[in-house]
Coordinates of N, CA, C and O and ligand atoms in Angstrom, one line a residue:
X1 N 31.6 10.6 -23.0 CA 31.3 11.5 -21.9 C 29.8 11.6 -21.7 O 29.3 11.5 -20.6
X2 N 29.1 11.9 -22.9 CA 27.7 12.0 -22.7 C 27.0 10.7 -22.3 O 26.0 10.7 -21.5
X3 N 27.6 9.5 -22.7 CA 27.1 8.3 -22.2 C 27.2 8.2 -20.7 O 26.3 7.7 -20.0
X4 N 28.4 8.6 -20.2 CA 28.6 8.6 -18.8 C 27.6 9.4 -18.1 O 27.0 9.0 -17.1
X5 N 27.4 10.6 -18.7 CA 26.4 11.5 -18.0 C 25.0 10.9 -18.0 O 24.3 10.9 -17.0
X6 N 24.6 10.3 -19.2 CA 23.3 9.7 -19.2 C 23.1 8.5 -18.2 O 22.0 8.2 -17.9
X7 N 24.2 7.9 -17.9 CA 24.1 6.8 -16.9 C 24.2 7.3 -15.5 O 24.2 6.5 -14.5
X8 N 24.4 8.6 -15.3 CA 24.5 9.1 -13.9 C 23.2 8.9 -13.2 O 22.2 9.6 -13.4
X9 N 23.2 8.0 -12.2 CA 22.0 7.6 -11.5 C 21.5 8.8 -10.6 O 20.4 8.8 -10.2
X10 N 22.4 9.7 -10.3 CA 22.0 10.8 -9.5 C 21.2 11.9 -10.2 O 20.7 12.8 -9.6
X11 N 21.2 11.8 -11.6 CA 20.5 12.9 -12.3 C 19.0 12.8 -12.1 O 18.4 11.7 -12.2
X12 N 18.4 13.9 -11.7 CA 17.0 13.8 -11.3 C 16.1 14.1 -12.4 O 16.4 14.8 -13.3
X13 N 14.9 13.5 -12.4 CA 13.9 13.8 -13.4 C 12.6 14.3 -12.6 O 12.4 13.9 -11.5
X14 N 11.8 15.1 -13.3 CA 10.6 15.6 -12.7 C 9.5 14.7 -13.0 O 9.3 14.3 -14.2
X15 N 8.7 14.3 -12.0 CA 7.6 13.4 -12.3 C 6.4 14.0 -11.5 O 6.6 14.7 -10.5
X16 N 5.2 13.5 -11.9 CA 4.0 13.9 -11.2 C 3.3 12.6 -10.7 O 3.0 11.8 -11.6
X17 N 3.1 12.5 -9.5 CA 2.4 11.3 -8.9 C 1.1 11.7 -8.3 O 1.0 12.6 -7.5
X18 N 0.1 10.9 -8.8 CA -1.3 11.1 -8.2 C -1.5 10.2 -7.0 O -1.6 9.0 -7.2
X19 N -1.4 10.7 -5.8 CA -1.6 9.9 -4.6 C -2.8 10.4 -3.9 O -3.0 11.5 -3.5
X20 N -3.8 9.5 -3.8 CA -5.1 9.7 -3.1 C -5.7 11.0 -3.8 O -6.4 11.8 -3.0
X21 N -5.6 11.1 -5.1 CA -6.3 12.2 -5.8 C -5.6 13.5 -5.8 O -6.1 14.5 -6.4
X22 N -4.4 13.6 -5.1 CA -3.7 14.8 -5.1 C -2.4 14.6 -5.9 O -1.7 13.6 -5.7
X23 N -2.1 15.6 -6.8 CA -0.9 15.4 -7.7 C 0.3 16.0 -6.9 O 0.3 17.2 -6.5
X24 N 1.3 15.2 -6.8 CA 2.6 15.7 -6.2 C 3.6 15.8 -7.3 O 3.9 14.8 -8.0
X25 N 4.2 17.0 -7.5 CA 5.3 17.1 -8.5 C 6.6 17.1 -7.8 O 6.8 18.0 -6.9
X26 N 7.4 16.2 -8.2 CA 8.7 16.0 -7.4 C 9.8 15.7 -8.4 O 9.6 15.2 -9.5
X27 N 11.1 16.1 -8.0 CA 12.3 15.7 -8.7 C 13.0 14.6 -8.0 O 13.4 14.7 -6.9
X28 N 13.1 13.5 -8.7 CA 13.7 12.3 -8.1 C 14.7 11.6 -9.0 O 14.6 11.7 -10.2
X29 N 15.6 10.8 -8.4 CA 16.5 10.0 -9.2 C 15.7 8.9 -9.8 O 14.8 8.3 -9.1
X30 N 15.9 8.5 -11.0 CA 15.2 7.4 -11.7 C 15.3 6.1 -10.9 O 14.4 5.3 -11.1
X31 N 16.3 5.9 -10.2 CA 16.5 4.6 -9.5 C 15.7 4.6 -8.2 O 15.7 3.6 -7.5
X32 N 15.0 5.7 -7.8 CA 14.4 5.7 -6.5 C 13.1 4.9 -6.5 O 12.3 5.1 -7.4
X33 N 12.9 4.1 -5.5 CA 11.7 3.2 -5.5 C 10.5 4.1 -5.2 O 10.5 5.2 -4.6
X34 N 9.3 3.5 -5.6 CA 8.1 4.2 -5.4 C 7.8 4.4 -3.9 O 7.4 5.5 -3.5
X35 N 8.1 3.4 -3.0 CA 7.8 3.6 -1.6 C 8.7 4.8 -1.1 O 8.2 5.6 -0.2
X36 N 9.9 4.9 -1.5 CA 10.8 5.9 -1.0 C 10.3 7.3 -1.4 O 10.3 8.3 -0.7
X37 N 9.8 7.4 -2.7 CA 9.3 8.7 -3.1 C 8.0 9.0 -2.4 O 7.8 10.2 -2.0
X38 N 7.1 8.0 -2.2 CA 5.9 8.3 -1.5 C 6.2 8.9 -0.1 O 5.6 9.8 0.3
X39 N 7.1 8.3 0.5 CA 7.5 8.7 1.9 C 8.3 10.0 2.0 O 8.0 10.9 2.6
X40 N 9.5 9.9 1.2 CA 10.5 11.0 1.4 C 10.1 12.3 0.7 O 10.3 13.4 1.1
X41 N 9.6 12.1 -0.6 CA 9.4 13.2 -1.4 C 7.9 13.7 -1.4 O 7.7 14.9 -1.6
X42 N 7.0 12.8 -1.1 CA 5.6 13.3 -1.0 C 5.0 13.4 0.4 O 3.9 13.8 0.6
X43 N 5.9 13.0 1.4 CA 5.5 13.2 2.8 C 4.4 12.3 3.3 O 3.8 12.5 4.3
X44 N 4.1 11.2 2.5 CA 3.0 10.3 3.0 C 3.6 9.1 3.6 O 3.9 8.0 3.0
X45 N 3.9 9.2 4.9 CA 4.7 8.2 5.6 C 3.9 7.1 6.2 O 4.4 6.2 7.0
X46 N 2.6 7.0 5.9 CA 1.8 5.9 6.4 C 2.2 4.6 5.7 O 2.0 3.5 6.3
X47 N 2.7 4.6 4.5 CA 3.2 3.4 3.9 C 4.5 3.0 4.5 O 5.4 3.8 4.5
X48 N 4.7 1.8 4.9 CA 5.9 1.4 5.6 C 6.9 0.6 4.8 O 6.5 0.1 3.7
X49 N 8.1 0.6 5.2 CA 9.2 -0.1 4.5 C 9.7 -1.2 5.4 O 10.1 -0.9 6.5
X50 N 9.6 -2.5 5.0 CA 10.1 -3.5 5.8 C 11.3 -4.1 5.2 O 12.4 -3.7 5.4
X51 N 11.1 -5.2 4.4 CA 12.2 -6.0 3.8 C 12.9 -5.3 2.7 O 14.0 -5.6 2.4
X52 N 12.2 -4.5 1.9 CA 12.7 -3.8 0.7 C 13.0 -4.8 -0.4 O 13.7 -4.4 -1.3
X53 N 12.6 -6.0 -0.3 CA 12.7 -6.8 -1.5 C 11.5 -7.7 -1.8 O 11.6 -8.9 -2.2
X54 N 10.3 -7.2 -1.5 CA 9.1 -7.9 -2.0 C 8.6 -9.0 -1.2 O 7.7 -9.7 -1.7
X55 N 9.1 -9.2 0.0 CA 8.7 -10.4 0.8 C 7.6 -10.0 1.8 O 6.6 -10.8 2.0
X56 N 7.7 -8.9 2.5 CA 6.8 -8.7 3.7 C 5.5 -8.1 3.4 O 4.5 -8.2 4.2
X57 N 5.4 -7.3 2.4 CA 4.1 -6.6 2.0 C 3.8 -5.3 2.8 O 2.8 -4.7 2.6
X58 N 4.7 -4.9 3.7 CA 4.5 -3.7 4.5 C 4.3 -2.5 3.6 O 3.6 -1.5 4.0
X59 N 4.9 -2.5 2.4 CA 4.8 -1.3 1.5 C 3.7 -1.4 0.5 O 3.7 -0.6 -0.4
X60 N 2.7 -2.3 0.7 CA 1.6 -2.4 -0.2 C 0.8 -1.2 -0.4 O 0.3 -0.6 0.6
X61 N 0.6 -0.7 -1.6 CA -0.3 0.4 -2.0 C -1.2 -0.1 -3.2 O -0.9 -1.2 -3.7
X62 N -2.2 0.7 -3.5 CA -3.0 0.3 -4.7 C -2.6 1.1 -5.8 O -2.4 2.4 -5.7
X63 N -2.4 0.5 -7.0 CA -2.0 1.1 -8.2 C -3.1 0.9 -9.2 O -3.3 -0.3 -9.6
X64 N -3.9 1.9 -9.5 CA -5.1 1.7 -10.4 C -5.9 0.6 -9.8 O -6.5 -0.3 -10.5
X65 N -6.0 0.5 -8.4 CA -6.9 -0.4 -7.7 C -6.3 -1.8 -7.4 O -6.9 -2.6 -6.7
X66 N -5.1 -2.0 -8.0 CA -4.4 -3.3 -7.7 C -3.4 -3.2 -6.6 O -2.5 -2.3 -6.7
X67 N -3.4 -4.1 -5.7 CA -2.3 -4.1 -4.7 C -1.0 -4.4 -5.3 O -0.8 -5.3 -6.1
X68 N 0.0 -3.5 -5.0 CA 1.4 -3.7 -5.5 C 2.4 -3.5 -4.4 O 2.1 -2.8 -3.4
X69 N 3.6 -4.0 -4.5 CA 4.6 -3.8 -3.5 C 5.5 -2.6 -4.0 O 6.2 -2.8 -5.0
X70 N 5.3 -1.5 -3.3 CA 5.9 -0.3 -3.8 C 7.4 -0.3 -3.6 O 8.1 0.6 -4.2
X71 N 8.0 -1.3 -2.9 CA 9.5 -1.3 -2.9 C 10.0 -2.0 -4.1 O 11.3 -2.0 -4.3
X72 N 9.2 -2.6 -4.9 CA 9.7 -3.3 -6.1 C 9.5 -2.5 -7.4 O 9.7 -3.0 -8.5
X73 N 9.0 -1.3 -7.3 CA 8.8 -0.4 -8.5 C 9.6 0.8 -8.4 O 9.8 1.3 -7.3
X74 N 9.9 1.4 -9.5 CA 10.5 2.8 -9.5 C 9.3 3.8 -9.6 O 8.4 3.5 -10.3
X75 N 9.5 4.9 -9.0 CA 8.4 5.9 -9.0 C 8.2 6.4 -10.4 O 7.1 6.7 -10.8
X76 N 9.3 6.4 -11.2 CA 9.2 6.9 -12.6 C 8.3 6.0 -13.5 O 7.8 6.5 -14.5
X77 N 8.0 4.8 -13.0 CA 7.2 3.9 -13.8 C 5.7 4.2 -13.7 O 5.0 3.6 -14.5
X78 N 5.3 4.9 -12.7 CA 3.9 4.9 -12.4 C 3.2 6.3 -12.6 O 2.1 6.6 -12.2
X79 N 3.9 7.1 -13.4 CA 3.3 8.4 -13.8 C 2.0 8.2 -14.5 O 1.9 7.3 -15.3
X80 N 1.0 9.0 -14.2 CA -0.3 8.9 -14.9 C -1.2 7.8 -14.4 O -2.3 7.6 -14.8
X81 N -0.7 7.1 -13.4 CA -1.5 6.1 -12.7 C -2.0 6.5 -11.4 O -1.4 7.4 -10.8
X82 N -3.1 5.9 -10.9 CA -3.6 6.4 -9.6 C -3.1 5.5 -8.5 O -3.3 4.3 -8.5
X83 N -2.5 6.2 -7.5 CA -1.9 5.5 -6.3 C -2.8 5.8 -5.1 O -3.2 6.9 -4.9
X84 N -3.1 4.7 -4.4 CA -3.9 4.9 -3.1 C -3.0 4.4 -2.0 O -2.5 3.3 -2.1
X85 N -2.9 5.2 -1.0 CA -2.2 4.8 0.2 C -3.1 4.7 1.4 O -4.3 5.2 1.3
X86 N -2.6 4.3 2.5 CA -3.5 4.2 3.7 C -4.0 5.6 4.1 O -5.2 5.6 4.7
X87 N -3.4 6.7 3.8 CA -3.9 8.0 4.1 C -5.2 8.3 3.3 O -5.9 9.2 3.7
X88 N -5.4 7.5 2.2 CA -6.6 7.8 1.4 C -7.8 7.0 1.8 O -8.9 7.1 1.2
X89 N -7.7 6.1 2.9 CA -8.8 5.3 3.2 C -9.9 6.0 4.0 O -11.1 5.8 3.7
X90 N -9.5 6.9 4.9 CA -10.5 7.5 5.8 C -11.3 8.5 5.0 O -10.8 9.2 4.0
X91 N -12.6 8.7 5.3 CA -13.4 9.7 4.6 C -13.9 10.7 5.7 O -14.7 10.4 6.5
X92 N -13.3 11.9 5.7 CA -13.6 12.9 6.7 C -13.2 12.3 8.1 O -12.1 11.8 8.3
X93 N -14.2 12.3 9.0 CA -14.0 11.7 10.3 C -14.2 10.2 10.4 O -14.0 9.6 11.4
X94 N -14.7 9.7 9.3 CA -15.1 8.3 9.3 C -13.9 7.4 8.9 O -13.4 7.5 7.7
X95 N -13.6 6.4 9.7 CA -12.7 5.4 9.3 C -13.3 4.5 8.2 O -14.5 4.3 8.1
X96 N -12.4 4.0 7.3 CA -12.9 3.0 6.3 C -13.3 1.8 7.1 O -12.7 1.5 8.2
X97 N -14.3 1.0 6.6 CA -14.7 -0.2 7.4 C -13.6 -1.1 7.7 O -13.6 -1.8 8.7
X98 N -12.6 -1.2 6.8 CA -11.4 -2.1 7.1 C -10.6 -1.5 8.3 O -10.2 -2.3 9.2
X99 N -10.4 -0.2 8.4 CA -9.7 0.3 9.5 C -10.5 0.1 10.8 O -10.0 -0.3 11.8
X100 N -11.8 0.3 10.7 CA -12.7 0.1 11.9 C -12.6 -1.3 12.4 O -12.5 -1.6 13.6
X101 N -12.7 -2.2 11.4 CA -12.7 -3.7 11.8 C -11.3 -4.0 12.4 O -11.3 -4.8 13.4
X102 N -10.2 -3.5 11.9 CA -8.9 -3.7 12.6 C -8.9 -3.3 14.0 O -8.4 -3.9 14.9
X103 N -9.5 -2.1 14.3 CA -9.6 -1.6 15.6 C -10.5 -2.5 16.5 O -10.2 -2.9 17.6
X104 N -11.7 -2.8 15.9 CA -12.7 -3.6 16.7 C -12.2 -5.0 17.1 O -12.6 -5.5 18.1
X105 N -11.4 -5.6 16.2 CA -11.0 -7.0 16.4 C -9.5 -7.1 16.9 O -8.9 -8.2 16.8
X106 N -9.0 -6.0 17.3 CA -7.6 -6.0 17.8 C -6.6 -6.7 16.9 O -5.9 -7.6 17.2
X107 N -6.7 -6.2 15.6 CA -5.9 -6.8 14.6 C -4.5 -6.2 14.4 O -3.9 -6.5 13.4
X108 N -4.1 -5.4 15.3 CA -2.8 -4.9 15.3 C -2.2 -4.8 16.7 O -2.9 -4.6 17.6
X109 N -0.9 -4.9 16.7 CA -0.2 -4.7 17.9 C 0.8 -3.5 17.7 O 0.5 -2.4 18.0
X110 N 2.0 -3.8 17.1 CA 2.9 -2.7 16.9 C 2.4 -1.8 15.7 O 2.7 -0.6 15.6
X111 N 1.6 -2.4 14.8 CA 1.0 -1.6 13.7 C 1.9 -1.5 12.5 O 1.5 -0.9 11.5
X112 N 3.1 -2.1 12.6 CA 4.0 -1.8 11.4 C 3.5 -2.4 10.1 O 3.6 -1.8 9.1
X113 N 2.9 -3.6 10.2 CA 2.4 -4.3 9.0 C 1.1 -3.8 8.6 O 0.6 -4.1 7.5
X114 N 0.4 -3.0 9.5 CA -1.0 -2.7 9.3 C -1.4 -2.0 8.0 O -2.3 -2.4 7.3
X115 N -0.6 -0.9 7.6 CA -1.0 -0.3 6.3 C -1.0 -1.2 5.1 O -1.8 -1.1 4.3
X116 N 0.0 -2.1 5.1 CA 0.1 -3.1 4.0 C -1.1 -4.0 4.0 O -1.7 -4.3 3.0
X117 N -1.5 -4.5 5.2 CA -2.6 -5.4 5.3 C -3.9 -4.7 4.9 O -4.8 -5.2 4.2
X118 N -4.1 -3.5 5.3 CA -5.3 -2.7 5.0 C -5.4 -2.5 3.5 O -6.5 -2.7 2.9
X119 N -4.3 -2.1 2.9 CA -4.4 -1.8 1.4 C -4.6 -3.1 0.6 O -5.3 -3.1 -0.4
X120 N -3.9 -4.2 1.1 CA -4.1 -5.4 0.4 C -5.6 -5.9 0.4 O -6.2 -6.2 -0.6
X121 N -6.1 -5.9 1.6 CA -7.5 -6.4 1.8 C -8.5 -5.5 1.1 O -9.4 -6.0 0.5
X122 N -8.3 -4.2 1.2 CA -9.3 -3.3 0.6 C -9.2 -3.4 -0.9 O -10.2 -3.5 -1.6
X123 N -8.0 -3.5 -1.5 CA -7.8 -3.6 -2.9 C -8.5 -4.9 -3.4 O -9.2 -4.9 -4.5
X124 N -8.3 -6.0 -2.7 CA -8.9 -7.3 -3.2 C -10.4 -7.2 -3.0 O -11.2 -7.6 -4.0
X125 N -10.9 -6.7 -1.9 CA -12.4 -6.7 -1.7 C -13.1 -5.8 -2.6 O -14.3 -6.0 -3.0
X126 N -12.5 -4.7 -3.0 CA -13.2 -3.8 -3.9 C -13.3 -4.4 -5.3 O -14.3 -4.2 -6.0
X127 N -12.4 -5.2 -5.7 CA -12.5 -5.9 -7.0 C -13.4 -7.2 -6.9 O -14.0 -7.6 -7.8
X128 N -13.2 -7.9 -5.7 CA -13.9 -9.2 -5.6 C -14.6 -9.2 -4.2 O -14.2 -9.9 -3.3
X129 N -15.8 -8.5 -4.1 CA -16.5 -8.5 -2.8 C -16.9 -9.8 -2.4 O -17.1 -10.0 -1.2
X130 N -17.1 -10.8 -3.3 CA -17.6 -12.1 -2.9 C -16.5 -13.1 -2.8 O -16.8 -14.3 -2.8
X131 N -15.3 -12.7 -2.7 CA -14.2 -13.6 -2.6 C -14.4 -14.6 -1.4 O -15.0 -14.2 -0.3
X132 N -14.1 -15.8 -1.5 CA -14.4 -16.8 -0.5 C -13.3 -16.6 0.7 O -12.3 -16.0 0.5
X133 N -13.7 -17.1 1.8 CA -12.8 -17.0 3.0 C -11.5 -17.7 2.7 O -10.4 -17.2 3.1
X134 N -11.5 -18.9 2.0 CA -10.3 -19.6 1.7 C -9.4 -18.8 0.8 O -8.2 -18.7 1.0
X135 N -10.0 -18.2 -0.2 CA -9.2 -17.4 -1.2 C -8.6 -16.2 -0.4 O -7.5 -15.8 -0.7
X136 N -9.4 -15.6 0.4 CA -8.9 -14.4 1.2 C -7.7 -14.8 2.1 O -6.8 -14.1 2.2
X137 N -7.8 -16.0 2.7 CA -6.7 -16.5 3.5 C -5.5 -16.6 2.7 O -4.4 -16.2 3.1
X138 N -5.6 -17.1 1.5 CA -4.5 -17.2 0.6 C -3.9 -15.8 0.2 O -2.7 -15.6 0.3
X139 N -4.8 -14.9 0.0 CA -4.3 -13.5 -0.3 C -3.5 -12.9 0.9 O -2.4 -12.4 0.7
X140 N -4.1 -13.1 2.1 CA -3.5 -12.5 3.3 C -2.2 -13.1 3.6 O -1.3 -12.5 4.3
X141 N -2.0 -14.4 3.2 CA -0.8 -15.1 3.5 C 0.4 -14.5 2.8 O 1.6 -14.8 3.1
X142 N 0.2 -13.5 1.9 CA 1.3 -12.9 1.2 C 2.0 -11.8 2.0 O 3.1 -11.3 1.7
X143 N 1.3 -11.4 3.1 CA 1.9 -10.3 4.0 C 2.3 -10.9 5.3 O 1.7 -11.8 5.8
X144 N 3.3 -10.3 5.9 CA 3.9 -10.8 7.1 C 3.6 -9.9 8.3 O 3.6 -8.7 8.2
X145 N 3.2 -10.5 9.4 CA 3.0 -9.8 10.7 C 3.8 -10.5 11.8 O 3.7 -11.7 11.9
X146 N 4.6 -9.8 12.5 CA 5.5 -10.4 13.5 C 4.8 -10.5 14.9 O 5.4 -11.0 15.8
X147 N 3.6 -9.8 15.0 CA 3.1 -9.7 16.4 C 1.8 -10.5 16.6 O 1.6 -11.0 17.7
X148 N 0.9 -10.4 15.7 CA -0.5 -10.8 16.1 C -0.9 -12.2 16.0 O -1.9 -12.6 16.5
X149 N -0.1 -13.0 15.3 CA -0.5 -14.4 15.1 C -1.6 -14.6 14.0 O -2.1 -15.7 13.8
X150 N -1.9 -13.5 13.4 CA -2.8 -13.5 12.2 C -4.3 -13.7 12.5 O -5.1 -13.3 11.7
X151 N -4.7 -14.4 13.6 CA -6.1 -14.7 13.7 C -7.0 -13.5 13.8 O -8.0 -13.5 13.2
X152 N -6.5 -12.5 14.5 CA -7.4 -11.3 14.6 C -7.4 -10.5 13.3 O -8.4 -9.8 13.0
X153 N -6.3 -10.6 12.5 CA -6.3 -9.9 11.2 C -7.4 -10.6 10.3 O -8.2 -10.0 9.6
X154 N -7.4 -11.9 10.4 CA -8.4 -12.7 9.5 C -9.8 -12.3 10.0 O -10.7 -12.1 9.1
X155 N -10.0 -12.3 11.3 CA -11.4 -11.9 11.8 C -11.7 -10.5 11.3 O -12.9 -10.3 10.9
X156 N -10.8 -9.6 11.4 CA -11.1 -8.2 11.0 C -11.4 -8.1 9.5 O -12.4 -7.4 9.1
X157 N -10.7 -8.8 8.7 CA -10.9 -8.7 7.3 C -12.3 -9.4 6.9 O -13.0 -8.8 6.1
X158 N -12.6 -10.5 7.6 CA -14.0 -11.1 7.4 C -15.1 -10.1 7.8 O -16.1 -9.9 7.1
X159 N -14.9 -9.4 8.9 CA -15.9 -8.5 9.4 C -16.0 -7.3 8.4 O -17.1 -6.9 8.1
X160 N -14.9 -6.8 8.0 CA -14.9 -5.7 7.0 C -15.5 -6.1 5.7 O -16.2 -5.3 5.1
X161 N -15.3 -7.3 5.3 CA -15.8 -7.8 4.0 C -17.3 -7.7 4.1 O -18.0 -7.3 3.2
X162 N -17.9 -8.2 5.2 CA -19.4 -8.2 5.4 C -19.9 -6.7 5.4 O -20.9 -6.4 4.8
X163 N -19.1 -5.9 6.1 CA -19.6 -4.4 6.2 C -19.5 -3.8 4.8 O -20.4 -3.0 4.5
X164 N -18.5 -4.1 4.1 CA -18.3 -3.5 2.7 C -19.4 -4.0 1.8 O -20.0 -3.3 1.0
X165 N -19.8 -5.3 1.9 CA -20.9 -5.9 1.1 C -22.2 -5.2 1.4 O -23.0 -4.8 0.6
X166 N -22.4 -5.0 2.7 CA -23.7 -4.4 3.2 C -23.8 -3.0 2.7 O -24.8 -2.5 2.2
X167 N -22.7 -2.3 2.8 CA -22.6 -0.9 2.4 C -22.7 -0.7 0.9 O -23.2 0.3 0.4
X168 N -22.2 -1.7 0.2 CA -21.9 -1.6 -1.2 C -23.0 -1.7 -2.2 O -23.0 -1.2 -3.3
Ligands
FES201 S1 9.1 -3.5 2.1 FE1 8.1 -4.1 0.2 S2 7.6 -6.1 0.4 FE2 8.7 -5.7 2.2
FES202 S1 1.2 -5.7 14.3 FE1 3.4 -5.7 14.6 S2 4.1 -6.6 12.7 FE2 2.0 -6.8 12.5

């Protein structure tokens, strides 16, 4: 009987998630994915859900600075680690250089893929500011966009990389 109870997937556990420097204490089922908890329980709906199986990259967030697909992780796995989402990019009234470059270069249409691309590109450039264009192309190829044809996303990321190097 107790085994059955311990396997009850609906039994909730309390966890604390650090999202953009703010701690969210929530009670969630252990089977609940990180992206679902970020959106449903923590109210940070900027992170999008596309394929839900690790293919499209729409759910990309930074975990201790590394881009990860938050649909492939359980929220209970990431306690004590620092999560950054698209809501954490802007500083006051100022857009992050990556957000500004996406606007300036028309790098989005419907915008569904955009939070994932922003977090992927920011995460990589913060660790590797001098990454080559070819390597960045390879990185960006991991995320899917159904609207833009990618060229303007690539232009925007190159422009933001230059802006971040200059600022940095
Ligand atoms: S929703 Fe996570 S990779 Fe597509
Ligand atoms: S802008 Fe629509 S999916 Fe990328």
